[in-house]
Each structure stands twice: as structure tokens, then as C-alpha cells.
Coordinates of N, CA and C in Angstrom, one line a residue:
M1 N 0.8 -1.2 0.0 CA 0.0 0.0 0.0 C 0.9 1.2 0.0
S2 N 0.5 2.2 -0.8 CA 1.4 3.4 -0.9 C 1.0 4.4 0.2
E3 N 1.9 5.3 0.5 CA 1.7 6.3 1.5 C 0.7 7.4 0.9
P4 N 0.0 8.0 1.8 CA -0.9 9.1 1.2 C -0.1 10.2 0.7
A5 N -0.6 10.8 -0.4 CA 0.2 11.9 -1.1 C 0.2 13.1 -0.2
A6 N 1.3 13.6 0.0 CA 1.5 14.9 0.8 C 0.9 16.0 0.0
P7 N 0.4 17.0 0.7 CA -0.1 18.2 -0.1 C 1.1 18.9 -0.7
P8 N 0.8 19.6 -1.8 CA 1.9 20.3 -2.5 C 2.6 21.3 -1.5
E9 N 4.0 21.3 -1.7 CA 4.8 22.1 -0.8 C 5.3 23.3 -1.7
T10 N 5.7 24.3 -1.0 CA 6.3 25.5 -1.7 C 7.8 25.3 -1.8
A11 N 8.3 25.6 -3.0 CA 9.8 25.5 -3.1 C 10.5 26.4 -2.2
A12 N 10.0 27.6 -2.1 CA 10.7 28.6 -1.1 C 9.8 28.6 0.1
S13 N 10.1 27.8 1.1 CA 9.2 27.8 2.2 C 9.7 29.0 3.1
R14 N 8.7 29.9 3.3 CA 9.0 31.1 4.0 C 7.7 31.4 4.8
P15 N 7.9 32.1 5.9 CA 6.7 32.5 6.7 C 5.9 33.5 5.9
E16 N 4.6 33.3 6.1 CA 3.7 34.2 5.3 C 3.2 35.3 6.1
S17 N 3.8 35.6 7.2 CA 3.3 36.7 8.1 C 4.4 37.6 8.6
T18 N 4.0 38.8 8.8 CA 4.9 39.8 9.4 C 5.2 39.6 10.9
R19 N 4.4 38.7 11.5 CA 4.6 38.4 12.9 C 5.6 37.4 13.3
T20 N 6.5 37.1 12.3 CA 7.6 36.2 12.6 C 8.9 36.9 12.8
G21 N 9.8 36.3 13.5 CA 11.1 37.0 13.7 C 11.0 38.3 14.5
P22 N 11.6 39.3 14.0 CA 11.6 40.6 14.7 C 10.1 41.2 14.7
G23 N 9.3 40.7 13.8 CA 7.9 41.2 13.7 C 7.2 40.9 15.0
R24 N 7.5 39.8 15.6 CA 6.9 39.4 16.9 C 7.1 40.5 18.0
L25 N 8.3 41.0 18.0 CA 8.6 42.1 19.0 C 7.8 43.4 18.6
L26 N 7.8 43.6 17.3 CA 7.1 44.8 16.8 C 5.6 44.7 17.2
V27 N 5.0 43.6 16.9 CA 3.6 43.4 17.3 C 3.3 43.5 18.8
A28 N 4.3 43.0 19.6 CA 4.1 43.1 21.0 C 4.2 44.5 21.5
V29 N 5.1 45.3 21.0 CA 5.3 46.7 21.4 C 4.0 47.5 20.9
Y30 N 3.6 47.2 19.7 CA 2.3 47.9 19.3 C 1.2 47.5 20.2
G31 N 1.1 46.2 20.5 CA 0.0 45.8 21.5 C 0.1 46.5 22.8
L32 N 1.3 46.7 23.3 CA 1.5 47.4 24.6 C 1.1 48.8 24.4
F33 N 1.4 49.5 23.3 CA 1.0 50.8 23.1 C -0.5 51.0 22.9
A34 N -1.1 50.0 22.2 CA -2.5 50.0 22.0 C -3.2 49.9 23.4
L35 N -2.7 49.1 24.3 CA -3.3 48.9 25.6 C -3.1 50.2 26.4
S36 N -1.9 50.7 26.4 CA -1.6 51.9 27.3 C -2.3 53.1 26.8
A37 N -2.3 53.4 25.5 CA -2.9 54.5 24.9 C -4.5 54.5 25.1
S38 N -5.0 53.3 25.0 CA -6.5 53.1 25.2 C -6.8 53.4 26.7
A39 N -6.0 52.8 27.6 CA -6.3 53.0 29.0 C -6.2 54.5 29.4
R40 N -5.1 55.1 28.9 CA -4.9 56.5 29.2 C -6.0 57.4 28.7
A41 N -6.4 57.2 27.4 CA -7.4 58.0 26.8 C -8.8 57.7 27.5
G42 N -9.0 56.5 27.8 CA -10.3 56.2 28.5 C -10.4 56.8 29.9
V43 N -9.4 56.8 30.6 CA -9.4 57.4 32.0 C -9.5 58.9 31.8
Q44 N -8.7 59.5 30.9 CA -8.7 61.0 30.8 C -10.1 61.5 30.3
I45 N -10.6 60.8 29.3 CA -11.9 61.2 28.8 C -13.0 61.0 29.8
A46 N -13.0 59.9 30.6 CA -14.0 59.7 31.6 C -13.9 60.6 32.8
T47 N -12.7 61.0 33.2 CA -12.6 61.7 34.5 C -12.4 63.2 34.3
K48 N -11.8 63.7 33.2 CA -11.5 65.1 33.2 C -11.5 65.6 31.7
F49 N -12.5 65.2 30.9 CA -12.5 65.6 29.5 C -12.5 67.1 29.3
G50 N -13.2 67.9 30.1 CA -13.2 69.3 30.0 C -11.9 70.0 30.2
H51 N -11.0 69.4 30.9 CA -9.7 70.0 31.2 C -8.8 70.1 29.9
A52 N -8.8 69.1 29.1 CA -7.9 69.2 27.8 C -8.6 68.3 26.8
P53 N -9.7 68.7 26.2 CA -10.4 67.8 25.3 C -9.6 67.5 24.0
V54 N -8.8 68.4 23.5 CA -8.0 68.1 22.3 C -7.0 67.1 22.6
A55 N -6.3 67.2 23.7 CA -5.2 66.2 24.1 C -5.8 64.9 24.3
Y56 N -7.0 64.8 24.9 CA -7.6 63.5 25.3 C -8.1 62.8 24.0
L57 N -8.7 63.6 23.1 CA -9.2 63.0 21.9 C -8.1 62.5 21.0
L58 N -7.0 63.3 21.0 CA -5.8 62.8 20.3 C -5.2 61.5 20.8
S59 N -5.3 61.4 22.2 CA -4.8 60.1 22.8 C -5.7 59.0 22.3
A60 N -7.0 59.3 22.3 CA -8.0 58.2 21.8 C -7.7 57.8 20.3
F61 N -7.4 58.9 19.5 CA -7.1 58.6 18.1 C -5.8 57.8 18.0
A62 N -4.8 58.1 18.8 CA -3.6 57.3 18.8 C -3.8 55.9 19.2
A63 N -4.7 55.7 20.2 CA -5.1 54.3 20.6 C -5.7 53.5 19.5
V64 N -6.6 54.2 18.7 CA -7.2 53.5 17.6 C -6.1 53.1 16.5
V65 N -5.2 54.0 16.3 CA -4.1 53.8 15.3 C -3.2 52.6 15.8
Y66 N -2.9 52.6 17.1 CA -2.1 51.5 17.6 C -2.8 50.2 17.5
I67 N -4.1 50.2 17.8 CA -4.9 48.9 17.7 C -4.9 48.4 16.3
L68 N -5.2 49.3 15.4 CA -5.2 48.9 13.9 C -3.8 48.4 13.5
A69 N -2.7 49.0 13.9 CA -1.4 48.6 13.5 C -1.1 47.2 14.2
T70 N -1.5 47.0 15.4 CA -1.3 45.7 16.1 C -2.0 44.6 15.4
I71 N -3.2 44.8 15.0 CA -4.0 43.8 14.4 C -3.5 43.5 13.0
T72 N -3.2 44.5 12.2 CA -2.8 44.3 10.8 C -1.3 43.7 10.7
L73 N -0.5 44.1 11.6 CA 0.9 43.5 11.7 C 0.8 42.1 12.1
G74 N -0.1 41.8 13.0 CA -0.3 40.4 13.5 C -0.9 39.5 12.5
V75 N -1.8 40.0 11.7 CA -2.4 39.2 10.7 C -1.4 38.9 9.6
G76 N -0.8 39.9 9.1 CA 0.3 39.8 8.1 C 0.0 39.4 6.7
S77 N -1.3 39.3 6.3 CA -1.7 39.0 5.0 C -1.3 40.2 4.1
P78 N -1.3 40.0 2.8 CA -1.0 41.1 1.9 C -1.9 42.3 2.1
T79 N -3.2 42.1 2.3 CA -4.1 43.2 2.5 C -3.8 43.9 3.9
A80 N -3.6 43.0 4.9 CA -3.3 43.6 6.2 C -2.0 44.4 6.2
R81 N -1.0 43.9 5.4 CA 0.2 44.7 5.3 C 0.0 46.1 4.7
R82 N -0.9 46.1 3.7 CA -1.2 47.5 3.1 C -1.9 48.4 4.1
I83 N -2.8 47.8 4.9 CA -3.4 48.6 5.9 C -2.4 49.0 7.0
A84 N -1.5 48.1 7.3 CA -0.4 48.4 8.3 C 0.5 49.5 7.8
V85 N 0.8 49.6 6.6 CA 1.6 50.7 6.0 C 0.8 52.0 6.2
L86 N -0.5 52.0 5.9 CA -1.3 53.2 6.1 C -1.3 53.6 7.6
S87 N -1.5 52.6 8.5 CA -1.6 53.0 9.9 C -0.3 53.5 10.5
C88 N 0.8 52.9 10.1 CA 2.1 53.3 10.5 C 2.4 54.7 9.9
S89 N 2.0 55.0 8.7 CA 2.2 56.3 8.1 C 1.4 57.3 8.8
V90 N 0.2 57.0 9.1 CA -0.7 58.0 9.9 C -0.1 58.2 11.2
E91 N 0.4 57.1 11.9 CA 1.0 57.3 13.2 C 2.2 58.2 13.1
F92 N 3.1 58.0 12.2 CA 4.3 58.8 12.0 C 3.9 60.3 11.8
A93 N 3.0 60.5 10.9 CA 2.5 61.9 10.6 C 1.9 62.5 11.9
G94 N 1.1 61.7 12.6 CA 0.5 62.2 13.8 C 1.5 62.5 14.9
V95 N 2.5 61.7 15.1 CA 3.6 62.0 16.1 C 4.3 63.3 15.7
L96 N 4.6 63.5 14.4 CA 5.3 64.7 14.0 C 4.4 65.9 14.1
A97 N 3.1 65.8 13.7 CA 2.2 66.9 13.8 C 1.8 67.3 15.2
V98 N 1.5 66.3 16.0 CA 1.1 66.6 17.4 C 2.3 67.0 18.2
G99 N 3.4 66.4 18.0 CA 4.7 66.7 18.7 C 5.0 68.2 18.4
T100 N 4.9 68.6 17.2 CA 5.2 70.0 16.8 C 4.2 70.9 17.4
W101 N 2.9 70.6 17.3 CA 1.8 71.4 17.8 C 1.9 71.6 19.3
S102 N 2.3 70.5 20.0 CA 2.4 70.6 21.5 C 3.6 71.5 21.9
L103 N 4.6 71.6 21.1 CA 5.7 72.5 21.5 C 5.4 73.9 21.1
I104 N 4.7 74.1 20.0 CA 4.3 75.5 19.6 C 3.2 76.1 20.4
D105 N 2.2 75.3 20.8 CA 1.0 75.7 21.5 C 0.8 74.9 22.8
P106 N 1.6 75.0 23.8 CA 1.5 74.1 25.0 C 0.2 74.3 25.7
A107 N -0.5 75.4 25.5 CA -1.7 75.7 26.2 C -2.8 74.7 25.8
T108 N -2.7 74.2 24.6 CA -3.7 73.3 24.0 C -3.5 71.9 24.7
F109 N -2.3 71.7 25.2 CA -1.9 70.4 25.8 C -1.5 70.5 27.2
P110 N -2.5 70.9 28.1 CA -2.1 71.0 29.5 C -1.8 69.6 30.1
D111 N -2.3 68.6 29.5 CA -1.9 67.2 29.9 C -1.3 66.6 28.6
A112 N -0.4 65.7 28.8 CA 0.3 65.1 27.7 C -0.5 64.1 27.0
T113 N -0.2 63.9 25.7 CA -0.8 62.8 25.0 C 0.3 61.8 24.7
V114 N 0.0 60.7 24.1 CA 1.0 59.7 23.7 C 2.0 60.4 22.7
W115 N 1.5 61.2 21.8 CA 2.3 61.8 20.8 C 2.8 63.2 21.1
S116 N 2.4 63.8 22.2 CA 2.9 65.2 22.5 C 4.4 65.1 22.8
G117 N 5.1 66.2 22.5 CA 6.5 66.2 22.7 C 7.2 65.1 21.9
Y118 N 6.6 64.7 20.8 CA 7.2 63.6 20.0 C 7.3 62.3 20.8
G119 N 6.4 62.1 21.7 CA 6.4 60.9 22.5 C 7.4 60.9 23.6
S120 N 7.8 62.1 24.1 CA 8.8 62.2 25.1 C 8.4 61.5 26.4
G121 N 7.1 61.5 26.7 CA 6.6 60.8 27.9 C 6.7 59.3 27.9
Y122 N 7.0 58.8 26.7 CA 7.1 57.3 26.5 C 8.5 57.0 25.9
G123 N 9.5 57.8 26.3 CA 10.8 57.6 25.9 C 11.1 57.7 24.4
F124 N 10.3 58.5 23.7 CA 10.3 58.8 22.3 C 10.1 57.5 21.4
V125 N 9.6 56.5 22.1 CA 9.2 55.2 21.3 C 8.1 55.5 20.3
P126 N 7.1 56.4 20.6 CA 6.1 56.7 19.5 C 6.7 57.3 18.3
L127 N 7.9 58.0 18.4 CA 8.5 58.6 17.3 C 9.3 57.5 16.4
V128 N 9.9 56.6 17.0 CA 10.7 55.6 16.3 C 9.9 54.3 15.9
L129 N 8.8 54.0 16.6 CA 8.1 52.8 16.4 C 7.5 52.8 15.0
P130 N 6.9 53.8 14.5 CA 6.4 53.7 13.1 C 7.5 53.6 12.1
V131 N 8.6 54.2 12.4 CA 9.8 54.0 11.4 C 10.2 52.6 11.3
F132 N 10.3 51.9 12.5 CA 10.6 50.5 12.5 C 9.5 49.7 11.8
G133 N 8.2 50.0 12.1 CA 7.1 49.3 11.4 C 7.2 49.5 9.9
L134 N 7.4 50.7 9.4 CA 7.5 50.9 8.0 C 8.7 50.2 7.4
L135 N 9.8 50.1 8.1 CA 11.0 49.4 7.6 C 10.7 47.9 7.5
W136 N 10.0 47.4 8.5 CA 9.7 46.0 8.5 C 8.7 45.6 7.4
L137 N 7.8 46.5 7.2 CA 6.8 46.3 6.1 C 7.5 46.4 4.7
R138 N 8.4 47.3 4.6 CA 9.2 47.4 3.4 C 10.0 46.2 3.1
H139 N 10.6 45.6 4.2 CA 11.3 44.4 4.0 C 10.4 43.3 3.5
W140 N 9.2 43.2 4.0 CA 8.3 42.2 3.5 C 7.8 42.4 2.1
A141 N 7.7 43.7 1.7 CA 7.3 44.0 0.4 C 8.3 43.6 -0.6
R142 N 9.6 43.9 -0.3 CA 10.7 43.5 -1.1 C 10.8 41.9 -1.2
R143 N 10.6 41.3 0.0 CA 10.7 39.9 0.0 C 9.6 39.2 -0.8
A144 N 8.4 39.7 -0.8 CA 7.3 39.2 -1.6 C 7.6 39.4 -3.0
G145 N 8.2 40.5 -3.4 CA 8.5 40.9 -4.8 C 9.6 40.0 -5.4
T146 N 10.6 39.6 -4.6 CA 11.7 38.9 -5.1 C 11.6 37.4 -5.1
Q147 N 10.8 36.9 -4.2 CA 10.6 35.5 -4.0 C 9.4 35.0 -4.7
R148 N 9.5 34.0 -5.5 CA 8.3 33.4 -6.1 C 8.1 32.0 -5.4
T149 N 6.9 31.7 -5.2 CA 6.6 30.4 -4.7 C 6.1 29.5 -5.8
T150 N 6.7 28.3 -5.9 CA 6.4 27.4 -6.9 C 5.7 26.2 -6.3
V151 N 4.6 25.8 -6.8 CA 3.9 24.6 -6.3 C 4.5 23.4 -7.0
L152 N 5.0 22.5 -6.2 CA 5.6 21.2 -6.7 C 4.6 20.1 -6.7
P153 N 4.8 19.2 -7.5 CA 3.8 18.0 -7.5 C 4.0 17.2 -6.2
A154 N 3.0 16.5 -5.9 CA 3.0 15.7 -4.6 C 4.2 14.8 -4.7
G155 N 4.9 14.7 -3.6 CA 6.0 13.8 -3.5 C 7.3 14.4 -3.9
D156 N 7.3 15.5 -4.7 CA 8.5 16.2 -5.1 C 9.0 17.1 -4.0
T157 N 10.2 16.9 -3.6 CA 10.8 17.7 -2.5 C 11.5 18.9 -3.0
G158 N 11.7 19.0 -4.3 CA 12.5 20.2 -4.8 C 13.9 20.0 -4.7
K159 N 14.4 18.8 -4.3 CA 15.9 18.6 -4.1 C 16.3 17.9 -5.5
A160 N 17.5 18.3 -5.9 CA 18.1 17.8 -7.1 C 18.6 16.4 -6.8
T161 N 18.5 15.5 -7.7 CA 19.0 14.1 -7.5 C 20.0 13.8 -8.6
E162 N 21.1 13.1 -8.3 CA 22.1 12.7 -9.2 C 21.7 11.4 -9.9
T163 N 22.0 11.4 -11.2 CA 21.7 10.2 -11.9 C 23.1 9.6 -12.3
P164 N 23.3 8.3 -12.1 CA 24.6 7.7 -12.5 C 24.7 7.7 -14.0
H165 N 26.0 7.9 -14.5 CA 26.2 7.9 -16.0 C 26.6 6.5 -16.4

């Protein structure tokens, strides 16, 4: 009796997700920021919204961006990667815009947001995190563009065999 046929394998076996290797750390850090920004915004909005509404709403927006980035980087499909590029780009633009705004007009930010002062309250991680995210996504885009996956017939391992002469 013969063995059951194995499903087709890919010649270039590679992980199909951005959540592998260094991507795991990136997803974990984004998850941590999603949790901390959500908690911070929730408490600020619930307890003292009138004190600094712009700052608190920007913290809530940052939380949504971090949640979206966490999910899309974790999923890692081609569509999710495109959404992750968008969320990391929005995050980077937000950090730069809010960081500059908070320095130019500190009265609007009597309480800090995740992005105020370019993320100084969080060790400037909000400033560098989207850069790392975009670099990781660029790595994946290049990898997907240069590697082709070939479906091999069942039982073919893709290894070359020598034939005696």
C-alpha cells in the first residue's frame, strides 16, 4: 500500500506573516502601546474631559491607530500589510504633527498625549516605532516581490538528484 500523497509544498518555504522573527517584537510593542494609549485615553476622557479635550481626543485617536497597527501587523496578509503601512504612516505623521503642535502651543496640551513632545513621555518610542514598522513592512514588500513560490507536484521535495552515468 502506498503512503498518502502529501499536499503540494512550496519550493521557497517562508513564513507568510509579518509576525515572525523581529515582527513578533514589533507586534508586542504595538500591542503594549494600544493597551496603554487606550487606557490613558479612557481614563482621561471619563474623568476630566473638559480639562484638555483636544489632548484626550488625540490620545484616543492614537489608541485606535495602535490597535489597527497591532491587528494588521499580527495578521500579516498582503491586505493587512497594506493597511499596516497606512496605519504606521498615519502614526508617524501624527507624532510629527502633534509633537510640533504641542511644542508650539503648549496651552492646548495641559496634559500630555501619547504623541505630544514627539512621545517624550514614552521615551520617544512613539517617534521611532512607526519608522521600524514601515521598515519591517518594506522588508516584507521586497521579500514578496523577489521570491516566487512554486507549487511542486505531490512527493517532489524540490531537491536535485544525481543520476549515474
